[in-house]
Amino acid sequence: MVSSKDQAEERIKKDLESNPAWSGLRAVKEKKIVYLPQNLFLSNPGAKFYESVEYMAKAVYPEVYGNVGE
């Protein structure tokens, strides 16, 4: 069981880097893994659909949509 956000992200990072199915992806190689916030994607994500789409757009295309948190 993972007890904190930082621990969860570290576990995911290690799993992605050690799994051949994921380790070849450019995002993993370049350490550009995007962690989605629980408040937007875990509990009832439909309630915050527009915020969720905006977050993903900014995370994937910051040069077009601005940085996450702006």
PDB file of C-alpha atoms in Angstrom:
ATOM      1  CA  MET A   1       0.000   0.000   0.000  1.00  0.00           C
ATOM      2  CA  VAL A   2       1.232   3.472  -0.869  1.00  0.00           C
ATOM      3  CA  SER A   3       0.671   6.173   1.724  1.00  0.00           C
ATOM      4  CA  SER A   4       1.526   9.433  -0.037  1.00  0.00           C
ATOM      5  CA  LYS A   5       1.358  11.105  -3.423  1.00  0.00           C
ATOM      6  CA  ASP A   6       5.160  11.246  -3.666  1.00  0.00           C
ATOM      7  CA  GLN A   7       5.475   7.556  -2.839  1.00  0.00           C
ATOM      8  CA  ALA A   8       2.808   6.682  -5.398  1.00  0.00           C
ATOM      9  CA  GLU A   9       4.535   8.689  -8.123  1.00  0.00           C
ATOM     10  CA  GLU A  10       7.908   7.116  -7.308  1.00  0.00           C
ATOM     11  CA  ARG A  11       6.375   3.628  -7.454  1.00  0.00           C
ATOM     12  CA  ILE A  12       4.727   4.348 -10.810  1.00  0.00           C
ATOM     13  CA  LYS A  13       7.982   5.789 -12.180  1.00  0.00           C
ATOM     14  CA  LYS A  14       9.936   2.681 -11.142  1.00  0.00           C
ATOM     15  CA  ASP A  15       7.280   0.369 -12.581  1.00  0.00           C
ATOM     16  CA  LEU A  16       7.258   2.206 -15.924  1.00  0.00           C
ATOM     17  CA  GLU A  17      11.046   2.306 -16.182  1.00  0.00           C
ATOM     18  CA  SER A  18      11.464  -1.383 -15.340  1.00  0.00           C
ATOM     19  CA  ASN A  19       8.704  -2.749 -17.575  1.00  0.00           C
ATOM     20  CA  PRO A  20       9.844  -3.326 -21.194  1.00  0.00           C
ATOM     21  CA  ALA A  21       6.319  -2.629 -22.436  1.00  0.00           C
ATOM     22  CA  TRP A  22       6.540   0.949 -21.103  1.00  0.00           C
ATOM     23  CA  SER A  23      10.251   1.739 -20.808  1.00  0.00           C
ATOM     24  CA  GLY A  24      10.654   2.292 -24.553  1.00  0.00           C
ATOM     25  CA  LEU A  25       8.133   5.131 -24.655  1.00  0.00           C
ATOM     26  CA  ARG A  26       9.625   8.565 -25.289  1.00  0.00           C
ATOM     27  CA  ALA A  27       7.836  10.069 -22.276  1.00  0.00           C
ATOM     28  CA  VAL A  28       9.394   7.462 -19.986  1.00  0.00           C
ATOM     29  CA  LYS A  29      12.850   7.766 -21.556  1.00  0.00           C
ATOM     30  CA  GLU A  30      12.771  11.581 -21.318  1.00  0.00           C
ATOM     31  CA  LYS A  31      11.243  11.493 -17.823  1.00  0.00           C
ATOM     32  CA  LYS A  32       8.168  13.419 -18.949  1.00  0.00           C
ATOM     33  CA  ILE A  33       5.592  11.304 -17.174  1.00  0.00           C
ATOM     34  CA  VAL A  34       2.420  13.209 -16.334  1.00  0.00           C
ATOM     35  CA  TYR A  35       0.684  12.302 -13.083  1.00  0.00           C
ATOM     36  CA  LEU A  36      -3.015  13.067 -13.089  1.00  0.00           C
ATOM     37  CA  PRO A  37      -4.431  14.675  -9.936  1.00  0.00           C
ATOM     38  CA  GLN A  38      -6.843  12.527  -7.980  1.00  0.00           C
ATOM     39  CA  ASN A  39      -9.344  15.331  -7.492  1.00  0.00           C
ATOM     40  CA  LEU A  40      -9.924  15.517 -11.258  1.00  0.00           C
ATOM     41  CA  PHE A  41      -9.607  11.887 -12.317  1.00  0.00           C
ATOM     42  CA  LEU A  42     -10.302   9.510  -9.432  1.00  0.00           C
ATOM     43  CA  SER A  43     -13.572  10.351  -7.748  1.00  0.00           C
ATOM     44  CA  ASN A  44     -16.470  11.180 -10.082  1.00  0.00           C
ATOM     45  CA  PRO A  45     -14.350  12.567 -12.931  1.00  0.00           C
ATOM     46  CA  GLY A  46     -17.466  13.497 -14.905  1.00  0.00           C
ATOM     47  CA  ALA A  47     -18.239  16.283 -12.452  1.00  0.00           C
ATOM     48  CA  LYS A  48     -15.034  18.069 -13.445  1.00  0.00           C
ATOM     49  CA  PHE A  49     -14.920  17.000 -17.082  1.00  0.00           C
ATOM     50  CA  TYR A  50     -13.906  20.372 -18.527  1.00  0.00           C
ATOM     51  CA  GLU A  51     -11.208  20.937 -15.911  1.00  0.00           C
ATOM     52  CA  SER A  52      -9.897  17.427 -16.586  1.00  0.00           C
ATOM     53  CA  VAL A  53      -9.674  17.984 -20.348  1.00  0.00           C
ATOM     54  CA  GLU A  54      -7.969  21.345 -19.802  1.00  0.00           C
ATOM     55  CA  TYR A  55      -5.453  19.748 -17.425  1.00  0.00           C
ATOM     56  CA  MET A  56      -4.574  17.024 -19.936  1.00  0.00           C
ATOM     57  CA  ALA A  57      -4.272  19.521 -22.808  1.00  0.00           C
ATOM     58  CA  LYS A  58      -1.891  21.703 -20.785  1.00  0.00           C
ATOM     59  CA  ALA A  59       0.104  18.689 -19.600  1.00  0.00           C
ATOM     60  CA  VAL A  60       0.575  17.293 -23.102  1.00  0.00           C
ATOM     61  CA  TYR A  61       0.736  20.511 -25.163  1.00  0.00           C
ATOM     62  CA  PRO A  62       1.957  23.325 -22.878  1.00  0.00           C
ATOM     63  CA  GLU A  63       3.258  25.282 -25.866  1.00  0.00           C
ATOM     64  CA  VAL A  64      -0.323  25.512 -27.179  1.00  0.00           C
ATOM     65  CA  TYR A  65      -2.481  25.634 -24.036  1.00  0.00           C
ATOM     66  CA  GLY A  66      -0.115  26.983 -21.372  1.00  0.00           C
ATOM     67  CA  ASN A  67       1.386  25.219 -18.394  1.00  0.00           C
ATOM     68  CA  VAL A  68      -0.537  23.210 -15.838  1.00  0.00           C
ATOM     69  CA  GLY A  69      -1.536  25.505 -13.003  1.00  0.00           C
ATOM     70  CA  GLU A  70      -1.924  28.634 -15.126  1.00  0.00           C
TER      71      GLU A  70
END
